[in-house]
Coordinates of C-alpha atoms in Angstrom, one line a residue:
Chain A
M18 CA 128.8 -31.3 72.6
S19 CA 125.5 -31.9 74.2
D20 CA 122.3 -31.6 72.1
A21 CA 121.0 -28.6 74.2
M22 CA 124.2 -26.8 73.6
Q23 CA 124.2 -27.6 69.9
F24 CA 120.6 -26.3 69.7
Y25 CA 121.6 -23.1 71.5
L26 CA 124.6 -22.5 69.3
S27 CA 122.8 -23.2 66.0
T28 CA 120.0 -20.9 67.1
L29 CA 122.5 -18.2 68.0
L30 CA 124.2 -18.6 64.6
I31 CA 121.0 -18.4 62.7
Y32 CA 120.0 -15.2 64.6
L33 CA 123.5 -13.9 63.8
F34 CA 123.1 -14.4 60.1
I35 CA 119.6 -12.9 60.1
D36 CA 120.7 -9.9 62.0
V37 CA 123.8 -9.4 59.7
M38 CA 121.4 -9.5 56.7
G39 CA 119.2 -6.9 58.4
V40 CA 122.0 -4.7 59.4
L41 CA 123.6 -4.8 56.0
G42 CA 120.3 -3.6 54.4
L43 CA 120.0 -0.8 56.8
N44 CA 123.7 0.1 56.5
L45 CA 123.3 0.4 52.8
Q46 CA 120.4 2.9 53.3
F47 CA 121.7 4.8 56.3
G48 CA 125.5 4.4 56.2
V49 CA 126.1 4.5 52.5
A50 CA 123.2 6.5 51.0
G51 CA 122.4 8.7 54.2
I52 CA 118.6 7.7 54.0
I53 CA 117.0 7.8 57.4
N54 CA 114.7 4.9 57.8
F55 CA 113.4 4.7 61.3
A56 CA 110.7 2.3 60.0
Y57 CA 113.2 -0.4 58.8
I58 CA 111.7 -3.0 61.1
V59 CA 108.4 -2.6 59.4
F60 CA 109.9 -3.8 56.2
V61 CA 111.4 -6.8 58.1
A62 CA 107.9 -7.4 59.5
V63 CA 106.2 -7.3 56.1
G64 CA 108.6 -9.8 54.8
A65 CA 108.0 -12.1 57.7
Y66 CA 104.2 -11.8 57.5
T67 CA 104.3 -12.3 53.7
A68 CA 106.4 -15.4 54.0
A69 CA 104.1 -16.6 56.8
V70 CA 100.8 -16.2 55.0
V71 CA 101.9 -17.7 51.7
S72 CA 103.2 -20.8 53.4
L73 CA 100.5 -21.2 56.1
G74 CA 97.9 -22.5 53.6
P75 CA 94.5 -21.0 53.0
D76 CA 92.6 -19.7 55.9
F77 CA 89.4 -21.6 56.9
P78 CA 86.5 -21.0 59.2
G79 CA 87.3 -22.3 62.7
N80 CA 91.0 -21.9 62.2
F81 CA 92.7 -20.6 65.4
Q82 CA 94.3 -17.7 63.5
H83 CA 93.0 -15.6 60.7
Y84 CA 94.9 -13.9 57.9
L85 CA 94.5 -12.6 54.4
F86 CA 95.7 -14.4 51.3
G87 CA 96.6 -17.8 52.7
A88 CA 98.5 -20.1 50.4
S89 CA 100.9 -22.9 50.6
W90 CA 103.7 -22.1 48.2
P91 CA 106.6 -24.4 47.9
F92 CA 110.0 -23.6 49.3
P93 CA 111.9 -20.7 47.7
L94 CA 108.7 -18.8 46.8
P95 CA 107.7 -17.5 50.2
I96 CA 111.2 -15.8 50.5
L97 CA 110.9 -14.3 47.1
A98 CA 107.4 -13.2 47.8
A99 CA 108.6 -11.6 51.0
G100 CA 111.4 -9.7 49.3
A101 CA 108.9 -8.5 46.6
A102 CA 106.3 -7.4 49.1
S103 CA 108.8 -5.4 51.2
G104 CA 110.2 -4.0 47.9
V105 CA 106.8 -2.8 46.7
L106 CA 106.0 -1.3 50.1
S107 CA 109.4 0.4 50.1
L108 CA 108.6 1.9 46.7
V109 CA 105.2 3.2 48.0
V110 CA 106.7 4.6 51.2
G111 CA 109.7 6.0 49.4
L112 CA 107.6 7.8 46.7
I113 CA 105.6 9.5 49.5
S114 CA 108.4 10.3 52.0
L115 CA 111.7 10.6 50.1
R116 CA 110.6 13.2 47.7
R117 CA 111.6 16.6 48.9
L118 CA 111.4 16.4 52.6
R119 CA 114.1 17.6 54.9
S120 CA 115.9 14.8 56.5
D121 CA 114.5 15.4 60.0
Y122 CA 110.9 15.3 58.7
Q123 CA 111.7 12.1 56.9
A124 CA 113.0 10.7 60.1
M125 CA 109.8 11.8 61.8
V126 CA 107.5 10.3 59.1
M127 CA 109.4 7.0 59.3
L128 CA 109.1 6.8 63.1
V129 CA 105.4 7.5 62.9
L130 CA 105.0 5.0 60.1
S131 CA 106.6 2.4 62.4
L132 CA 104.2 3.2 65.2
I133 CA 101.1 3.2 62.9
A134 CA 102.1 -0.1 61.2
T135 CA 102.2 -1.7 64.7
L136 CA 98.9 -0.2 65.5
T137 CA 97.3 -1.4 62.3
A138 CA 98.6 -4.9 62.6
T139 CA 97.4 -5.1 66.1
N140 CA 93.9 -3.7 65.6
A141 CA 93.0 -5.1 62.2
T142 CA 92.6 -8.6 63.4
G143 CA 91.6 -10.0 60.1
L144 CA 94.8 -8.9 58.4
V145 CA 97.5 -10.9 60.1
N146 CA 95.7 -12.2 63.3
G147 CA 96.0 -9.1 65.4
P148 CA 97.9 -8.9 68.6
A149 CA 98.3 -12.7 68.9
G150 CA 100.1 -12.8 65.6
L151 CA 100.7 -15.8 63.4
A152 CA 102.0 -19.1 64.6
N153 CA 102.8 -22.6 63.2
V154 CA 104.5 -21.3 60.2
P155 CA 105.9 -24.3 58.5
Q156 CA 109.7 -24.6 58.2
P157 CA 110.8 -24.9 54.6
L158 CA 111.4 -28.4 53.3
F159 CA 111.1 -29.8 56.8
D160 CA 109.1 -32.8 55.6
Q161 CA 110.9 -33.3 52.4
L162 CA 114.3 -33.4 54.0
G163 CA 113.1 -35.7 56.8
L164 CA 115.9 -34.7 59.1
P165 CA 115.8 -34.9 62.9
P166 CA 115.3 -31.4 64.4
L167 CA 118.8 -30.8 65.4
E168 CA 120.3 -31.7 62.1
Y169 CA 117.6 -29.6 60.3
Q170 CA 118.6 -26.7 62.5
W171 CA 122.3 -26.9 61.3
V172 CA 121.0 -27.2 57.7
Y173 CA 118.9 -24.2 58.3
A174 CA 122.0 -22.3 59.7
I175 CA 123.9 -23.2 56.5
W176 CA 121.0 -22.0 54.4
A177 CA 120.8 -18.7 56.3
G178 CA 124.6 -18.3 56.1
L179 CA 124.5 -18.8 52.4
L180 CA 121.8 -16.1 51.9
T181 CA 123.7 -13.8 54.2
A182 CA 126.9 -14.3 52.3
L183 CA 125.0 -13.6 49.0
T184 CA 123.6 -10.5 50.6
F185 CA 127.1 -9.4 51.7
L186 CA 128.5 -9.9 48.3
F187 CA 125.5 -8.0 46.6
V188 CA 125.8 -5.1 49.0
R189 CA 129.5 -5.0 48.6
G190 CA 129.1 -5.1 44.8
I191 CA 127.0 -1.9 45.2
T192 CA 129.3 -0.1 47.6
N193 CA 132.3 -0.8 45.5
S194 CA 130.8 0.1 42.2
P195 CA 130.5 3.6 40.7
L196 CA 127.0 3.5 42.0
G197 CA 128.4 3.2 45.6
R198 CA 130.6 6.3 45.0
T199 CA 127.6 8.2 43.8
L200 CA 125.6 7.2 46.8
R201 CA 128.3 8.4 49.2
A202 CA 128.6 11.6 47.2
M203 CA 124.9 12.0 47.6
R204 CA 125.1 11.4 51.3
D205 CA 127.9 13.8 51.9
N206 CA 126.5 16.7 49.7
D207 CA 123.4 16.0 47.8
R208 CA 123.3 19.4 46.2
A209 CA 126.7 18.9 44.7
A210 CA 125.7 15.5 43.5
A211 CA 122.6 16.8 41.9
A212 CA 124.6 19.7 40.3
L213 CA 126.8 16.9 38.6
G214 CA 123.6 15.5 37.1
K215 CA 122.8 12.7 39.5
N216 CA 119.1 12.1 40.0
I217 CA 119.0 12.3 43.7
T218 CA 115.4 11.2 44.2
A219 CA 115.7 8.2 41.9
L220 CA 119.0 7.1 43.6
R221 CA 117.4 7.4 47.1
L222 CA 114.3 5.5 45.9
L223 CA 116.5 2.8 44.4
I224 CA 118.5 2.2 47.6
F225 CA 115.3 2.5 49.8
V226 CA 113.8 -0.4 47.7
V227 CA 117.0 -2.5 47.7
G228 CA 117.3 -2.1 51.5
G229 CA 113.6 -2.9 51.8
V230 CA 114.0 -6.2 49.8
I231 CA 117.0 -7.2 52.0
A232 CA 114.9 -6.4 55.1
G233 CA 112.0 -8.4 53.7
I234 CA 114.1 -11.5 53.0
S235 CA 115.7 -11.3 56.5
G236 CA 112.3 -11.2 58.0
A237 CA 111.2 -14.3 55.9
V238 CA 114.3 -16.3 56.9
F239 CA 113.6 -15.3 60.5
V240 CA 109.9 -16.2 60.5
E241 CA 110.5 -19.5 58.8
F242 CA 112.9 -20.4 61.5
I243 CA 111.1 -19.3 64.7
Q244 CA 107.7 -20.1 63.0
A245 CA 105.8 -17.3 64.7
W246 CA 105.5 -13.6 64.2
S247 CA 103.4 -11.0 66.1
P248 CA 103.3 -7.2 66.6
G249 CA 105.4 -7.6 69.7
S250 CA 108.3 -8.8 67.6
W251 CA 108.8 -5.7 65.7
L252 CA 108.0 -2.7 67.9
Y253 CA 109.8 0.6 66.7
P254 CA 112.8 0.3 69.1
E255 CA 113.9 -2.7 67.2
T256 CA 115.0 -0.5 64.4
F257 CA 117.4 1.2 66.9
V258 CA 118.9 -2.1 67.7
F259 CA 120.0 -2.4 64.0
L260 CA 121.0 1.3 64.1
A261 CA 123.1 0.8 67.2
A262 CA 124.7 -2.1 65.5
I263 CA 125.7 0.2 62.6
I264 CA 126.9 2.9 64.9
V265 CA 129.0 0.5 66.9
G266 CA 130.3 -1.5 63.9
G267 CA 131.0 1.5 61.7
S268 CA 128.7 3.3 59.4
A269 CA 129.1 2.6 55.7
N270 CA 131.5 -0.3 56.4
N271 CA 130.1 -3.7 55.4
W272 CA 132.4 -5.6 57.8
G273 CA 131.5 -3.0 60.3
A274 CA 127.9 -4.0 59.9
V275 CA 128.8 -7.7 60.4
V276 CA 130.7 -6.9 63.6
G277 CA 128.0 -4.6 64.8
A278 CA 125.4 -7.4 64.3
L279 CA 127.6 -9.8 66.2
L280 CA 128.0 -7.4 69.1
V281 CA 124.7 -5.6 69.6
P282 CA 121.7 -7.8 68.6
V283 CA 123.4 -11.1 69.2
G284 CA 126.1 -10.6 71.8
F285 CA 124.3 -7.9 73.7
L286 CA 120.6 -8.8 73.6
E287 CA 120.6 -12.6 73.0
A288 CA 123.3 -13.3 75.6
T289 CA 121.6 -11.3 78.3
R290 CA 118.3 -13.1 77.6
F291 CA 119.5 -16.0 79.8
L292 CA 120.5 -13.9 82.9
P293 CA 119.0 -15.6 86.0
Q294 CA 115.9 -13.9 87.3
D295 CA 116.8 -14.6 90.9
F296 CA 120.3 -14.8 92.5
N297 CA 122.1 -14.3 95.7
L298 CA 123.9 -11.0 96.1
F299 CA 126.1 -10.4 99.2
G300 CA 124.1 -13.1 100.9
R301 CA 120.7 -11.6 100.0
H302 CA 118.3 -13.3 97.8
V303 CA 117.3 -10.9 95.0
V304 CA 114.4 -11.6 92.7
L305 CA 114.2 -9.5 89.6
F306 CA 110.6 -8.7 88.4
S307 CA 109.9 -9.8 84.9
G308 CA 110.7 -7.3 82.4
L309 CA 113.5 -5.7 84.4
V310 CA 116.2 -7.2 82.3
D311 CA 114.4 -6.1 79.1
A312 CA 114.1 -2.6 80.4
L313 CA 117.8 -2.4 81.4
Q314 CA 118.7 -3.8 78.0
W315 CA 116.9 -0.9 76.3
V316 CA 118.6 1.5 78.6
A317 CA 121.9 -0.1 77.7
V318 CA 121.1 0.1 73.9
G319 CA 120.4 3.8 74.4
L320 CA 123.6 4.4 76.4
L321 CA 125.6 2.4 73.8
I322 CA 124.4 4.7 71.1
L323 CA 125.2 7.8 73.1
V324 CA 128.6 6.5 74.1
F325 CA 129.7 5.6 70.6
L326 CA 128.3 8.8 69.1
W327 CA 130.3 10.6 71.7
F328 CA 133.6 8.8 71.7
R329 CA 133.8 7.1 68.5
P330 CA 131.1 8.3 66.0
Q331 CA 132.9 6.5 63.1
G332 CA 132.3 3.2 64.8
L333 CA 134.8 0.4 65.5
F334 CA 135.5 -0.1 61.8
P335 CA 135.4 3.3 60.2
E336 CA 134.4 3.8 56.5
R337 CA 137.5 3.4 54.4
P338 CA 138.3 6.4 52.3
G339 CA 137.7 5.7 48.7
R340 CA 140.8 4.9 46.7
F341 CA 140.5 6.5 43.2
T342 CA 142.7 8.2 40.8
P343 CA 141.3 11.4 39.5
R344 CA 141.1 11.4 35.7
A345 CA 143.1 14.6 35.5
A346 CA 146.0 12.9 37.3
I347 CA 145.8 9.9 34.9
A348 CA 145.8 12.3 31.9
S349 CA 148.8 14.3 33.2
A350 CA 150.7 11.2 34.0
G351 CA 150.0 9.8 30.6
K352 CA 151.5 12.9 29.0
G353 CA 154.7 12.6 30.9
E354 CA 156.4 15.9 32.1
Chain B
M24 CA 74.3 12.5 64.8
S25 CA 73.7 11.6 68.4
Q26 CA 77.1 10.1 68.4
L27 CA 78.7 13.2 66.9
V28 CA 78.0 15.7 69.6
P29 CA 79.8 13.7 72.5
A30 CA 82.6 13.0 70.1
I31 CA 83.1 16.7 69.5
G32 CA 83.2 17.2 73.2
F33 CA 85.9 14.6 73.5
G34 CA 87.6 16.1 70.5
L35 CA 87.8 19.5 72.3
I36 CA 89.5 17.8 75.3
T37 CA 91.9 15.9 73.2
A38 CA 92.6 19.1 71.2
S39 CA 93.3 21.0 74.5
I40 CA 95.9 18.4 75.7
L41 CA 97.3 18.2 72.2
A42 CA 97.6 22.0 71.9
I43 CA 99.6 22.2 75.2
A44 CA 101.9 19.5 74.1
A45 CA 102.3 20.5 70.5
V46 CA 102.9 24.2 71.3
G47 CA 105.7 23.1 73.8
F48 CA 107.1 20.8 71.2
T49 CA 107.1 23.2 68.4
L50 CA 108.3 26.2 70.5
Q51 CA 111.5 24.4 71.5
F52 CA 112.1 23.2 68.0
S53 CA 111.7 26.6 66.5
V54 CA 114.2 28.2 68.9
T55 CA 116.8 25.3 69.0
N56 CA 116.2 23.4 65.8
I57 CA 116.6 20.1 67.7
L58 CA 113.8 17.6 66.9
N59 CA 113.3 16.3 70.5
L60 CA 111.8 12.8 70.0
A61 CA 112.2 12.2 73.8
Y62 CA 109.4 14.8 74.3
G63 CA 106.8 12.1 75.0
D64 CA 109.0 10.5 77.5
V65 CA 109.6 13.7 79.4
M66 CA 105.7 13.9 79.5
T67 CA 105.6 10.5 81.0
A68 CA 108.4 11.3 83.5
S69 CA 106.5 14.6 84.5
A70 CA 103.3 12.4 85.0
F71 CA 105.3 10.2 87.3
A72 CA 106.5 13.2 89.2
A73 CA 102.9 14.3 89.7
Y74 CA 102.0 10.8 90.7
I75 CA 104.7 10.7 93.4
A76 CA 103.5 14.1 94.7
N77 CA 99.9 13.1 94.5
H78 CA 100.4 9.9 96.4
A79 CA 102.3 11.7 99.0
G80 CA 99.1 13.5 99.8
V81 CA 99.4 16.6 97.6
D82 CA 96.3 17.8 95.8
I83 CA 96.3 16.9 92.1
W84 CA 96.2 20.5 90.9
L85 CA 99.2 21.4 93.0
S86 CA 100.9 18.2 91.7
L87 CA 100.2 19.5 88.2
L88 CA 102.2 22.6 89.0
M89 CA 105.0 20.5 90.5
A90 CA 105.0 18.3 87.3
A91 CA 105.3 21.5 85.2
L92 CA 108.3 22.6 87.3
F93 CA 109.8 19.1 87.0
G94 CA 109.3 19.0 83.2
A95 CA 110.8 22.4 82.9
V96 CA 114.0 21.6 84.9
F97 CA 114.3 18.1 83.4
S98 CA 114.1 19.5 79.8
M99 CA 116.6 22.2 80.5
L100 CA 119.0 19.8 82.1
L101 CA 118.5 17.4 79.3
N102 CA 119.6 20.0 76.9
R103 CA 122.4 21.4 79.0
F104 CA 124.0 18.0 79.8
V105 CA 123.2 15.9 76.8
Y106 CA 121.9 17.6 73.7
F107 CA 124.0 20.8 73.9
Q108 CA 127.1 18.7 74.6
F109 CA 126.6 16.7 71.4
V110 CA 125.8 19.8 69.4
R111 CA 129.0 21.5 70.6
R112 CA 130.9 18.3 69.6
G113 CA 129.7 18.8 66.1
T114 CA 126.8 16.2 66.0
R115 CA 124.7 17.1 63.0
L116 CA 121.0 17.4 62.6
F117 CA 120.5 13.8 61.9
G118 CA 122.9 12.7 64.6
M119 CA 120.9 14.7 67.0
I120 CA 117.7 12.8 66.1
I121 CA 119.4 9.6 67.0
V122 CA 120.7 11.1 70.3
T123 CA 117.1 12.2 71.2
I124 CA 115.7 8.7 70.4
A125 CA 118.5 7.2 72.5
M126 CA 117.4 9.5 75.4
S127 CA 113.8 8.4 74.7
L128 CA 114.7 4.7 75.1
I129 CA 116.7 5.5 78.2
I130 CA 114.1 7.6 80.0
Q131 CA 111.3 5.3 79.1
N132 CA 113.1 2.1 80.3
V133 CA 114.5 3.7 83.4
L134 CA 110.9 4.6 84.3
L135 CA 109.9 1.0 83.6
A136 CA 112.7 -0.3 85.8
V137 CA 111.9 2.0 88.6
F138 CA 108.1 1.9 88.6
R139 CA 107.6 -1.6 87.2
P140 CA 105.3 -2.7 84.4
T141 CA 101.9 -1.8 85.6
F142 CA 99.3 0.9 85.3
F143 CA 99.1 4.0 87.5
S144 CA 96.4 6.5 88.2
Y145 CA 96.0 9.7 90.2
E146 CA 93.8 10.2 93.2
V147 CA 91.3 12.8 92.1
S148 CA 88.2 13.7 94.1
A149 CA 85.2 12.8 92.0
S150 CA 83.8 15.9 90.4
A151 CA 80.3 16.7 89.2
S152 CA 79.7 16.4 85.5
Y153 CA 78.2 19.2 83.4
T154 CA 76.1 19.0 80.3
F155 CA 76.5 21.5 77.5
A156 CA 74.5 21.2 74.3
G157 CA 74.5 17.4 74.6
M158 CA 78.2 17.1 75.6
I159 CA 78.8 15.6 79.0
L160 CA 82.0 16.8 80.5
T161 CA 83.5 16.3 84.0
G162 CA 84.8 19.0 86.1
S163 CA 88.4 17.9 85.5
Q164 CA 87.8 17.8 81.8
L165 CA 86.5 21.4 81.9
A166 CA 89.6 22.3 84.0
I167 CA 91.8 20.7 81.2
M168 CA 90.3 23.0 78.7
G169 CA 90.7 26.0 81.0
I170 CA 94.4 25.1 81.4
A171 CA 94.9 24.9 77.7
V172 CA 93.2 28.2 77.1
V173 CA 95.3 29.9 79.8
A174 CA 98.5 28.2 78.5
M175 CA 97.7 29.3 74.9
V176 CA 97.1 32.9 75.9
S177 CA 100.2 33.0 78.0
V178 CA 102.3 31.7 75.2
H179 CA 100.8 34.3 72.9
L180 CA 101.3 37.2 75.3
L181 CA 104.8 36.0 76.2
S182 CA 105.9 35.9 72.6
T183 CA 104.3 39.1 71.4
R184 CA 104.3 41.4 74.4
T185 CA 107.6 40.7 76.2
R186 CA 111.2 41.3 75.4
L187 CA 111.9 37.6 76.1
G188 CA 109.4 36.6 73.5
K189 CA 110.9 39.0 71.0
A190 CA 114.3 37.5 71.9
M191 CA 113.0 34.0 71.3
R192 CA 111.5 34.8 68.0
A193 CA 114.7 36.5 67.0
T194 CA 116.7 33.5 68.0
A195 CA 114.3 31.2 66.1
T196 CA 114.7 33.2 62.9
N197 CA 118.4 33.7 62.9
P198 CA 120.5 32.8 65.9
G199 CA 123.7 34.4 64.6
L200 CA 122.1 37.7 63.8
A201 CA 120.2 37.7 67.2
R202 CA 123.6 37.1 68.9
S203 CA 125.1 40.0 67.0
C204 CA 122.3 42.3 68.1
G205 CA 123.0 41.6 71.7
V206 CA 120.4 38.9 72.4
A207 CA 121.8 36.4 75.0
T208 CA 120.9 33.4 72.9
D209 CA 122.2 30.9 75.4
R210 CA 119.9 32.2 78.0
V211 CA 117.0 32.4 75.5
I212 CA 117.6 28.8 74.6
D213 CA 117.6 27.8 78.3
V214 CA 114.3 29.6 78.6
A215 CA 112.9 27.9 75.6
W216 CA 113.7 24.5 77.1
L217 CA 112.2 25.6 80.4
L218 CA 109.0 26.8 78.8
S219 CA 108.7 23.8 76.5
G220 CA 109.3 21.5 79.4
A221 CA 106.7 23.2 81.6
L222 CA 104.1 22.8 78.9
C223 CA 105.3 19.2 78.4
G224 CA 104.8 18.5 82.1
I225 CA 101.4 20.0 82.2
A226 CA 100.5 18.1 79.0
G227 CA 101.7 14.8 80.6
V228 CA 99.5 15.3 83.7
V229 CA 96.4 16.4 81.8
L230 CA 96.8 13.6 79.4
V231 CA 96.7 11.2 82.4
L232 CA 93.8 13.0 84.0
N233 CA 91.8 12.4 80.9
T234 CA 92.8 8.8 80.3
A235 CA 92.6 7.9 84.0
T236 CA 95.6 5.4 83.8
F237 CA 99.0 5.6 82.5
S238 CA 102.2 3.5 82.2
E239 CA 105.8 4.2 81.0
V240 CA 104.8 4.3 77.3
T241 CA 101.8 6.8 77.7
G242 CA 103.8 9.9 76.6
A243 CA 105.7 8.1 73.8
N244 CA 102.3 6.8 72.4
F245 CA 101.0 10.4 72.4
L246 CA 104.0 11.6 70.4
V247 CA 102.3 10.7 67.0
P248 CA 99.4 13.1 67.4
I249 CA 101.8 15.8 68.7
I250 CA 104.0 15.5 65.8
A251 CA 101.0 15.4 63.4
A252 CA 99.5 18.6 65.0
A253 CA 103.0 20.3 64.8
V254 CA 103.6 19.3 61.3
L255 CA 100.1 20.2 60.2
G256 CA 100.6 23.7 61.6
G257 CA 104.0 24.0 60.0
I258 CA 106.6 22.8 62.5
G259 CA 108.2 25.6 64.6
Q260 CA 105.0 27.8 64.5
P261 CA 103.1 27.9 67.8
Y262 CA 99.9 29.3 66.3
G263 CA 100.0 26.6 63.6
A264 CA 100.4 24.0 66.3
M265 CA 97.3 25.3 68.1
L266 CA 95.4 25.1 64.9
G267 CA 96.8 21.6 64.2
A268 CA 96.0 20.5 67.6
V269 CA 92.3 21.4 67.2
T270 CA 92.1 19.8 63.8
I271 CA 93.8 16.6 64.9
G272 CA 91.9 16.5 68.1
L273 CA 88.5 16.8 66.6
A274 CA 89.2 14.7 63.6
S275 CA 90.6 11.8 65.6
E276 CA 87.8 11.8 68.2
V277 CA 85.1 12.0 65.6
A278 CA 86.7 9.2 63.6
A279 CA 87.0 7.1 66.8
S280 CA 83.3 7.4 67.4
V281 CA 82.3 6.9 63.8
I282 CA 84.8 4.2 62.7
N283 CA 86.7 2.5 65.5
P284 CA 88.3 3.8 68.7
S285 CA 91.6 2.0 68.0
Y286 CA 92.2 3.9 64.8
K287 CA 92.4 7.3 66.5
D288 CA 96.1 7.6 65.8
V289 CA 95.8 6.3 62.3
V290 CA 93.7 9.4 61.5
A291 CA 96.5 11.6 62.9
F292 CA 98.9 9.8 60.7
A293 CA 96.7 10.0 57.6
I294 CA 96.4 13.7 58.1
L295 CA 100.2 13.9 58.5
I296 CA 100.7 12.0 55.2
V297 CA 98.1 14.2 53.3
V298 CA 99.8 17.4 54.6
L299 CA 103.1 16.0 53.4
L300 CA 101.7 15.1 50.0
V301 CA 99.7 18.2 49.3
R302 CA 101.9 20.8 50.9
P303 CA 105.4 19.6 51.2
Q304 CA 106.6 23.1 50.1
G305 CA 104.7 24.5 53.0
I306 CA 106.8 22.5 55.3
L307 CA 110.0 23.0 53.3
S308 CA 109.8 26.8 53.0
E309 CA 110.2 27.1 56.7
V310 CA 112.3 29.7 58.5
A311 CA 114.2 26.9 60.1
S312 CA 115.1 25.1 56.8
G313 CA 118.4 26.7 56.2
K314 CA 119.4 27.2 59.8
E315 CA 122.2 25.5 61.7
V316 CA 121.5 23.7 64.9
A317 CA 121.5 26.0 67.8
A318 CA 121.2 24.1 71.1

C-alpha cells in the first residue's frame, strides 16, 4: 500500500473512532435517557480547546495566537482535563436547563447555547484566539516516541481505537445495568419513573454530565490529532451530523451508534470531501463553485434525517427490547403450581 | 449619554423587526404547537424572493408584499407537505423539532447552492434622514417602524375582532374542543401558517433593509433574538412576544453601543437564561403545556 493511501486510511480510521466516541456519548443522552442536547458539539469543542490550551504551553507576548491558561502538561493530562472541563460545563448547563423545562424549551435553549458559544469564541479573541482558532497543538508523545509520521499515525489510530473501545464498554455497562433500565423508563415515561421514586432531575443531570465528559474526551483526541481547532469546526449543525448518525444507526442501540458513525460522518461526509471540483459531464466541462459540495452535503444530511424518520424511525439497528423476568413471575415459578 | 439616544433609536428599529418576526413565530406555535426552527430560514427564503423581484425592476415596497405572499404560501406548504405528514404519522413533539431542524438545514443550503456564497442587497432609492430628539433615522427605518405598528395592530384586531381570530384562539387553547364546537381546525391551522409565514416574509425583508446586506444565514442568525423575545413574553402569546421584542431590541442595541456590537445576541441569550431561571413556572404554566401536537 502506498504511503499516501496509508495516510488516508489511518486518518479515516482515527476520524471514525472519534466520531464513534462522540455518537456514543450523544446516544447515551438522547437515545437512552431522552435528553435533548442540541449543543452537544459545544462540549466536544470545550474538550478540544481545553486539551489545546493545556498542551500549547504558556502564552507569551508576540505569540501568533493568544489564549487563556496556557500550560504544557504531559501526555494523558490534557485528555483528562478536557473530560473534566466538559463535565463541569455540562453540570452548569444541566443545572440551568434540565430542571423543569419542557423538552421543546430545553431543545431551544440548547440550540441557542450552541449559537452563543460560537459567537463568544469568535468574538472574545483573548479567550481561544477568536475566529482564527488555535493551531500547532502538539501531538501527544510525538517527540518521546520518535516515530516517523506515518507510523505515529497508526499508533495514534490504535490509541484512539483503545479509547473508543473503553468508551463503548463503559456506555454499554451503563445501558445494560439497572441504571440503564431506569434511564429508559425515564425516557419513555418520566412521570411514571418519578412515581416509582426515581429522582428524574438527578438522573438527567448525571447522564448529561457523563455524555459531556465523553464529548470532551472525543474533542481532545480529535484536536491532538488534527492539531488545530477553530469556531468553524464546531458550528451548531455539527450536532445534527451526530444526531443523524444516531437516527440512521438506531437510537438507544450502541452498535447502532457505531454503524451510524461509520455511515454518516465518515462514509457520508468524509468520503464526499474528495469529490472533484471540476469534471466533464456529457461532454461539457462543469466547474463547481467552492462550497457547493458542502452545501449539498448539508442538504443530504437533512434529507437523510427526514427519510429515516419517515421510513425507519427506529434506525437500522433498532433498540432491543429489554429481557427481564418480572419478580412476580419468579416468585410464582418458585412456588410451583 | 450621547451614545445612548441613538442606541435607543436603533433599539426601536430592531424591536420593530423583532416584533414582526416574534409574533409570527409565536402565533403559529400557539395554534399548532410545532416549534418551527426553520422559521429563520423561511425568512431568508422570503428575503431572496424579494431580492429576485427587486432585481427584476420591482419597487422594494412592492417586493416586500411579494415576499410576504411568498412566505405565507411557503410556510403553509411546508406544513401541509412536510410537518403535517410527520405529525399524522405519529412523530412526537421532540421528533418534530428534529424535522424542523432538518428542514432548516435543507432550506438554508439549497439557498446557498442556488445563490452561491456571497452577500446580497436590495436596490433602494436613497431616502432622506430625519432627526428626532437626537435619533437619526432614515426614511426606510421609519417605514419599518410603521410596518411593525400596522402589523401589530392588524394581528390584534384579527385575533380579537374577527370570527377567524376567535377560532384561532380556540384552536390554540384546546384543538379537540374547538373541533367539537364546529371550528374547522384544519382550515384555522392553514390560516395560522399563512399568517405566520406572511409576518415571517415581511420580517425577512425589513431585516435586510435594515442591515443592508444578507446571505443564506441571515435569517437563521436572527432566530436567537426571535426565540428570546418569544420566550420572554411567554411562548405562544402574541402580546407577550411584542413586549419581549421591545425589551430584547432595546436591551441588545443599548448593550451593543455600551459594551461591544458583537455581543448583541449574547444579551438576548442572557435575558433568555435569566427568564428561564427566574420564571420557569411562567413558561411551564402555559396553555400549550398539556396539549397534543396539532399540525
